[in-house]
XYZ file of C-alpha atoms in Angstrom:
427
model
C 129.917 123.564 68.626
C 132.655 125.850 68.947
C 133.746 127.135 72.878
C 133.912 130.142 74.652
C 135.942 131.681 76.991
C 133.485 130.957 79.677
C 133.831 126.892 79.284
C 136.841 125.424 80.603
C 138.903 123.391 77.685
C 138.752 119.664 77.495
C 139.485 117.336 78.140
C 137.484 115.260 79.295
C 135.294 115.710 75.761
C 131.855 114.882 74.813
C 131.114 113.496 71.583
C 127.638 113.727 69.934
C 126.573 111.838 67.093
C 123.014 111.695 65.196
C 121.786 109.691 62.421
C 118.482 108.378 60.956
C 118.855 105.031 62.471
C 120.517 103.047 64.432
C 122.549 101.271 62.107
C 124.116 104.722 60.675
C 124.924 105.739 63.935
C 127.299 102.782 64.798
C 128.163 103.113 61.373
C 129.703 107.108 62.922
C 130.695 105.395 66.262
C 133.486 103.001 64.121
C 134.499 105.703 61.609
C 135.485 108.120 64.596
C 136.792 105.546 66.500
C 139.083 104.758 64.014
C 140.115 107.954 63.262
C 141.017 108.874 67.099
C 142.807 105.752 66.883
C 144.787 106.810 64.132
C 145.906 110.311 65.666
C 142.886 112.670 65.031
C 142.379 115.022 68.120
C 138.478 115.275 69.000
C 138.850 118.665 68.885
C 138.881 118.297 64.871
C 135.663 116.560 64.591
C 133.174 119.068 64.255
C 129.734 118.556 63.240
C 126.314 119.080 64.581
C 123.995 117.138 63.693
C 119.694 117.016 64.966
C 118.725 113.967 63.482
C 116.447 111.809 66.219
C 118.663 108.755 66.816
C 121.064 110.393 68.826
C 124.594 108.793 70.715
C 126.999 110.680 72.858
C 130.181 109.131 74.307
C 132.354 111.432 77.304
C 135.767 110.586 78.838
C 138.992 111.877 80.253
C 141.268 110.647 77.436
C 141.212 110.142 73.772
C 141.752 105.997 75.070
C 138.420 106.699 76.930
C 136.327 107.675 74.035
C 137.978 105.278 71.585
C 136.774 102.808 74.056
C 132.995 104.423 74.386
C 132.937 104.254 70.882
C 133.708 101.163 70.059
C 131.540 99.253 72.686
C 128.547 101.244 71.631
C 129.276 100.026 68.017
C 129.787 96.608 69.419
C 126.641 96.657 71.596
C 128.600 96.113 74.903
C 127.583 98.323 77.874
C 129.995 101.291 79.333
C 129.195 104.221 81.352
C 130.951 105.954 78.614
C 128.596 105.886 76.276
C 124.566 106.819 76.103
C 122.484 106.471 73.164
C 118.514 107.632 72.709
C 115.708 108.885 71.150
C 115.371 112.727 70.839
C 111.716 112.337 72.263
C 111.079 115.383 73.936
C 111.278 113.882 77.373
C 113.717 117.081 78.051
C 111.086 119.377 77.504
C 110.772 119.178 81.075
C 113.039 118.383 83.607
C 113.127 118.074 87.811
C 116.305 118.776 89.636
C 116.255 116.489 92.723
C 118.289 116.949 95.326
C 119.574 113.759 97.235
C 120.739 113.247 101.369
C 123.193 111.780 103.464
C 124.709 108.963 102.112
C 125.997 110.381 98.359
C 129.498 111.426 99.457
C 132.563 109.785 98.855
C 136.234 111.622 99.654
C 137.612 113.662 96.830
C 133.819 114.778 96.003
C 133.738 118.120 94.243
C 137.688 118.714 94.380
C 137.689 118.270 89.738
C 135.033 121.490 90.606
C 137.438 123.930 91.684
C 139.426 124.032 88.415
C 137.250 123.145 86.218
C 133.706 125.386 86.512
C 134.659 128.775 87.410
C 130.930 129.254 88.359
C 131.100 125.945 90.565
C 134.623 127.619 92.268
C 132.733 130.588 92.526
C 130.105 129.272 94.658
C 132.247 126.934 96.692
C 134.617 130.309 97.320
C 131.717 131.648 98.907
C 130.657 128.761 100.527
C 134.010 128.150 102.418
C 133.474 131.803 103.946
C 130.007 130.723 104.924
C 130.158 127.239 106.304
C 131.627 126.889 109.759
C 134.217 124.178 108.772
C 134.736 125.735 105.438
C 134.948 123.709 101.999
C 137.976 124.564 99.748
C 140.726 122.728 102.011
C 138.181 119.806 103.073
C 136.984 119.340 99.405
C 141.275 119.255 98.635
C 142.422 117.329 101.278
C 139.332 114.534 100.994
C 139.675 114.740 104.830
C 135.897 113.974 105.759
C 135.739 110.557 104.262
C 133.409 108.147 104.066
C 132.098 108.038 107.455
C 132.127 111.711 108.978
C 129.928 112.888 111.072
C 126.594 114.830 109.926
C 127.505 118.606 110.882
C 131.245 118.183 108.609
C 129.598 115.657 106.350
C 126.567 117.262 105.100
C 127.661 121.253 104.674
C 129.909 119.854 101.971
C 127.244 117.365 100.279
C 125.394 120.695 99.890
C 128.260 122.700 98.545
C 128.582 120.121 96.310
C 125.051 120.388 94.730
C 124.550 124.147 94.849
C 127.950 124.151 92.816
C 126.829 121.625 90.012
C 123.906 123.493 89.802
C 125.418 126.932 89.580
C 127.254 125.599 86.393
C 124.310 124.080 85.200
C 122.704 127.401 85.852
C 125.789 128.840 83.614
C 125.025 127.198 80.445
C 121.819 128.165 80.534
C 120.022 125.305 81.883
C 117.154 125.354 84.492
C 114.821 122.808 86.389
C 110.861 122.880 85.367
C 110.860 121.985 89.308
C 113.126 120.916 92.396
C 112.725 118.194 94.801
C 114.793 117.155 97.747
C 114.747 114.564 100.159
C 115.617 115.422 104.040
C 119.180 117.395 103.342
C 118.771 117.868 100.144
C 115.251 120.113 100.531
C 118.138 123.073 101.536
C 119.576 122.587 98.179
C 116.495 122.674 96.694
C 115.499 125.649 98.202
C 118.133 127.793 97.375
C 117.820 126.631 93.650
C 114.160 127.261 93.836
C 114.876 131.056 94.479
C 113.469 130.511 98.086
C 116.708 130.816 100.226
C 119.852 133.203 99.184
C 122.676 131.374 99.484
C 123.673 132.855 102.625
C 120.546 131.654 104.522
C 120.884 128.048 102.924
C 124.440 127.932 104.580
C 122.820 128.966 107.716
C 120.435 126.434 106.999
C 122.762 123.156 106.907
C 124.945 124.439 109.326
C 122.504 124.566 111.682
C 120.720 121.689 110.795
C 123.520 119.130 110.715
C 124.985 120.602 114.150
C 122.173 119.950 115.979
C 121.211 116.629 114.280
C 125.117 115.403 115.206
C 124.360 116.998 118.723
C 121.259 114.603 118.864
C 122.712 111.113 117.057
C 123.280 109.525 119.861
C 124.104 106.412 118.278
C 121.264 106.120 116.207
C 121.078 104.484 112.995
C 119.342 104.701 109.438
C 118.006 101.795 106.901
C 116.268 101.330 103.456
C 114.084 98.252 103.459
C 112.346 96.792 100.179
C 109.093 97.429 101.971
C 105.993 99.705 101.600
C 105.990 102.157 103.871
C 102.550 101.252 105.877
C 104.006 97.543 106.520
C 107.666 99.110 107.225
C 105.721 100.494 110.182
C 103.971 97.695 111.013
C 107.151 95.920 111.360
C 108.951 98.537 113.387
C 106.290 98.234 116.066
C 106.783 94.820 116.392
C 110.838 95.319 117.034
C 111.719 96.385 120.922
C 112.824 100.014 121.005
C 112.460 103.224 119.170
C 112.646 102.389 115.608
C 110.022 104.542 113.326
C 109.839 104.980 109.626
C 111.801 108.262 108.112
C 111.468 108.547 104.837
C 108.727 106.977 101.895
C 111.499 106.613 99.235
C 109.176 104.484 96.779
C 106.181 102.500 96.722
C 108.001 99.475 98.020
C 111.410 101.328 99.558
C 111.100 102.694 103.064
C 113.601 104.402 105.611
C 113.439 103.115 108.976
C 115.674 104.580 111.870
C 115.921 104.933 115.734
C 118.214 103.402 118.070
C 121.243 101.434 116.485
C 120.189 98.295 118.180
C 116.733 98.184 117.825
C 117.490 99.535 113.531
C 119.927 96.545 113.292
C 117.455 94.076 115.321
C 115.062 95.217 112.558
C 117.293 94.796 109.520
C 118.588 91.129 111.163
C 115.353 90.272 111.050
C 113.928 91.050 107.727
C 116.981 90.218 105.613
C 116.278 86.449 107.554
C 113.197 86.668 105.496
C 114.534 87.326 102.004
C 113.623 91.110 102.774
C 116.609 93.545 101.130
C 117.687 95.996 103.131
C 120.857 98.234 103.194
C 122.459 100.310 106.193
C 122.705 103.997 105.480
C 125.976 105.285 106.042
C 125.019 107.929 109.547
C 125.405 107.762 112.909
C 122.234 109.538 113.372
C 118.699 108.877 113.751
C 116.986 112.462 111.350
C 113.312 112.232 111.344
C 113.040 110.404 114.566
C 112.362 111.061 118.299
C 115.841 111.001 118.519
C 115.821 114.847 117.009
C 112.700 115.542 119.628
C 115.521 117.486 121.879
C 116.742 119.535 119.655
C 113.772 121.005 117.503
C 113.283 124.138 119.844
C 117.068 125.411 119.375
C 116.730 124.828 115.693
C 113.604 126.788 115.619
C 115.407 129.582 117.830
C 118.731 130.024 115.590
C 116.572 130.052 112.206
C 113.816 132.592 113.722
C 115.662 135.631 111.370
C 115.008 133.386 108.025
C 113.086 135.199 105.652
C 112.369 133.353 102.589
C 110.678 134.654 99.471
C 107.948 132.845 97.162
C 110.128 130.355 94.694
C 110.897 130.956 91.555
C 111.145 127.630 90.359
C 108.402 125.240 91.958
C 109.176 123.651 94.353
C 107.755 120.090 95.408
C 107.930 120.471 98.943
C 108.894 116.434 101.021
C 107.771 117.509 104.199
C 104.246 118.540 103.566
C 101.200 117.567 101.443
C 99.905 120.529 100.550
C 101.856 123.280 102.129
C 101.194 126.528 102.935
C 103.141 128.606 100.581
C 103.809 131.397 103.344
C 105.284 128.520 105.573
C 108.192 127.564 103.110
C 111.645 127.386 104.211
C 110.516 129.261 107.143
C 112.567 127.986 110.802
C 109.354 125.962 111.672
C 109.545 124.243 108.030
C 112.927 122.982 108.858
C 111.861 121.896 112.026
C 109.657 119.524 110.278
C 111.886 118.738 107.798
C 114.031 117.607 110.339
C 111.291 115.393 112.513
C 108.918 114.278 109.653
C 108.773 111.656 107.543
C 110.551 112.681 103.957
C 107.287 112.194 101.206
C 109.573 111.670 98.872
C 107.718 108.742 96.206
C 104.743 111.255 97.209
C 106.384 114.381 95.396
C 107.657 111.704 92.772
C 104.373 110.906 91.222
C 102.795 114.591 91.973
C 105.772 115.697 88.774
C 104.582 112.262 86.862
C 101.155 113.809 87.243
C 102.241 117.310 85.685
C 103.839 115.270 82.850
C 107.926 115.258 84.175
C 109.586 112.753 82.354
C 113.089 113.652 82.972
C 114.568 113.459 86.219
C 118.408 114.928 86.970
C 119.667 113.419 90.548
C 122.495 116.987 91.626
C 124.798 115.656 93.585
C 127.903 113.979 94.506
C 127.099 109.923 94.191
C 123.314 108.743 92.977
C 120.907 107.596 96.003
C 118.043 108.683 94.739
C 117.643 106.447 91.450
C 116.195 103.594 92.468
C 113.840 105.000 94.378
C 112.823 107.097 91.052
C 112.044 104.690 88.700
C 110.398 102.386 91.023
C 107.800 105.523 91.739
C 107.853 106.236 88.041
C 107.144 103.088 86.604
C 104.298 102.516 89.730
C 102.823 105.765 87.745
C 103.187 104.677 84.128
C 105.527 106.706 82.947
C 106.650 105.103 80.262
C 110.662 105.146 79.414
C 111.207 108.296 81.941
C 115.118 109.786 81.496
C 116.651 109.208 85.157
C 120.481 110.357 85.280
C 122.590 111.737 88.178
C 124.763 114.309 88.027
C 127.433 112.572 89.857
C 128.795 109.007 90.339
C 132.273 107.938 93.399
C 135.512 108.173 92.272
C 134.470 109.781 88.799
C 136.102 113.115 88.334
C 132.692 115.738 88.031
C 133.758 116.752 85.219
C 133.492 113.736 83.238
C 130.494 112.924 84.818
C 128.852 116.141 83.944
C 129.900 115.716 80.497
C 127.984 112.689 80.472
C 124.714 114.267 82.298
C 124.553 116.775 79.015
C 124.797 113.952 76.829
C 122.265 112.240 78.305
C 119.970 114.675 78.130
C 120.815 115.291 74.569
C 120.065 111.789 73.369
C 116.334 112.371 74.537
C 115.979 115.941 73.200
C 117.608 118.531 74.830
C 119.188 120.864 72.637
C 122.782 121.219 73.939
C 123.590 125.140 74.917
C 126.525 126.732 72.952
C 128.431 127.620 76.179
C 128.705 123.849 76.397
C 132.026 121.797 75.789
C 130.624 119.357 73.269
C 132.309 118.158 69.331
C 130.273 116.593 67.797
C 131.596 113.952 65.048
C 130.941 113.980 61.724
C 129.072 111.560 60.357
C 130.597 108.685 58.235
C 130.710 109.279 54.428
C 131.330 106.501 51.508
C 134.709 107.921 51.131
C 135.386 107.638 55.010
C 134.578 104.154 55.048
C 136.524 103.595 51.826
């Protein structure tokens, strides 16, 4: 497919490949390996091709995809290579919207001069945000461990940004979903919040949460959420369950001591469990304090109706006039995240392709394990994102996942796609 001026130049490239059957398709995979190998530039291999069985290799370097290639065609596993069905799973797709936890230092910097639409948004952004984002996103200053009002502005900026250039090739969610931080992402995607009053949103939101951590702490257990509770009552003090992740994954959080008592005690009994990385204790008493100021600065919000539906994680069946509102993101902030809840609500409307926006996946597991409780069989679950891999690449390698199960790849997108292998090829 040949590029425009609006798509920045590779590399990295995406290959895409299509063939009858699966046999033909390595058969493509080995021919254009071996004619990278031999000097061809990707950019020369151009071919589209819609047949079903579908492959699509992405990397920084012509090394990179000789490598993708060749692993697919010798069945070995690589992130650098996907392979599928065309299936029509893409005909619809959920954007979902992940928390703390997903960033990693150097997060979004490949952005800036890469997507002009993603620069574009993270220009604004640095105007918006209190601590900015251009020269923390550059300098990879916040880390691993920072706290949640520097931490989680930029985990936002990162996923309004991938989305904007999502949003630039012409792609859209059927419907959004977040869970706890990410429902401000969400928002803003779904046409409920300008972009302006999501920045408000975070900012807010993670100052006051930081202003009420208090050492607190945060925890997924392997447990179902009604005996996660049953098991935090048991531990000596204030440890509650934040967020139902999955049918059997559950957040638990509240003081660091009694959190840690709890995780001691379960992991003793062949229970897996995995420390979130926060110094806060979000949908907790431990945010009691500061609900009424967070109410107060967010009284001016003014929402409008979304125009992409959104699942809402806070409530059951909420009140559309209520969304996004200042007392919405009060209970955000204090309630329980329903995430597997919202989960199996899209499994029920027939989503079988779920996109995780954001800088690292934390979301994943949690997704299947809700999916396959609701029988979706062979669901498309992909991130957007994944530490230490430049977004660029990684973004590459979103669109050619969704490609291999149906999604027909927009023209604005930077994608060659291989010929495939003729009898005089394979001489």
């Amino acid at each position: 497919m040949p590029l425009t001026d609006a798509v920045p130049p590779p590399p990295p490239w995406l290959l895409t490949f299509s063939a009858t059957d699966r046999a033909a398709l390595t058969d493509s995979a080995r021919t254009a390996a071996a004619l990278l190998a031999d000097g061809a530039r990707p950019e020369a291999l151009s071919f589209a091709g819609d047949d079903a069985e579908r492959l699509a290799v992405a990397a920084a370097d012509p090394a990179g995809l000789i490598e993708g290639l060749s692993f697919f065609a010798d069945g070995l596993p690589s992130p650098r290579w996907t392979s599928g069905r065309a299936d029509g799973a893409t005909d619809r797709v959920a954007w979902c919207f992940g928390g703390h936890g997903s960033q990693w230092p150097g997060m979004g910097n490949a952005l800036l001069d890469w997507s002009p639409e993603a620069a574009a948004v993270l220009g604004e952004l640095d105007a918006l945000l209190p601590h900015g984002v251009l020269e923390p996103l550059r300098s990879a200053a916040d880390g691993e461990l920072g706290p949640p009002d520097t931490t989680q502005p930029l985990i936002f900026a990162v996923q309004v940004a991938i989305a904007a250039w999502l949003r630039s090739l012409g792609l859209w969610p059927d419907a959004v979903v977040g869970h706890s931080l990410g429902e401000v992402a969400a928002a803003h995607v779904a046409g409920a919040l300008t972009l302006e009053d999501a920045a408000r949103v975070v900012s807010v939101r993670s100052r006051l949460l930081a202003k009420a951590a208090g050492g607190g702490a945060m925890a997924t257990v392997s447990l179902d959420r009604h005996t996660a509770a049953r098991r935090c009552e048991r531990i000596p003090g204030t440890v509650v369950v934040a967020a139902h992740s999955a049918p059997n994954q559950t957040v638990v959080t509240g003081d660091s001591e009694a959190t840690r008592a709890l995780v001691a005690e379960l992991e003793a009994e062949g229970v897996r469990c995995r420390l979130i990385r926060i110094n806060a204790a979000s949908h907790s008493p431990f945010v009691d304090s500061v609900l009424p100021r967070l109410r107060a600065e967010l009284a001016g919000l003014a929402p409008a109706a979304p125009r992409v539906p959104w699942i809402s994680t806070v409530d059951a069946d909420p009140d559309p006039a209520r969304l996004a509102t200042a007392d919405y993101w009060a209970r955000n902030l204090r309630r329980p995240v329903r995430f597997t809840q919202a989960v199996s609500a899209l499994a029920r409307r027939g989503v079988r392709a779920y996109v995780e926006i954001g800088p690292h996946p934390v979301l994943i597991p949690a997704l299947r394990e809700t999916l396959r409780a609701e029988g979706i069989d062979d669901p498309l679950v992909i991130a957007s994102g994944q530490r230490a891999t430049p977004e660029p690449v990684s973004l590459l390698r979103l669109l050619g996942a969704l490609h291999c199960r149906g999604l027909e790849l927009p023209s604005r997108a930077p994608v060659t796609s291989p010929a495939p292998a003729t009898s005089a090829d394979r001489g």
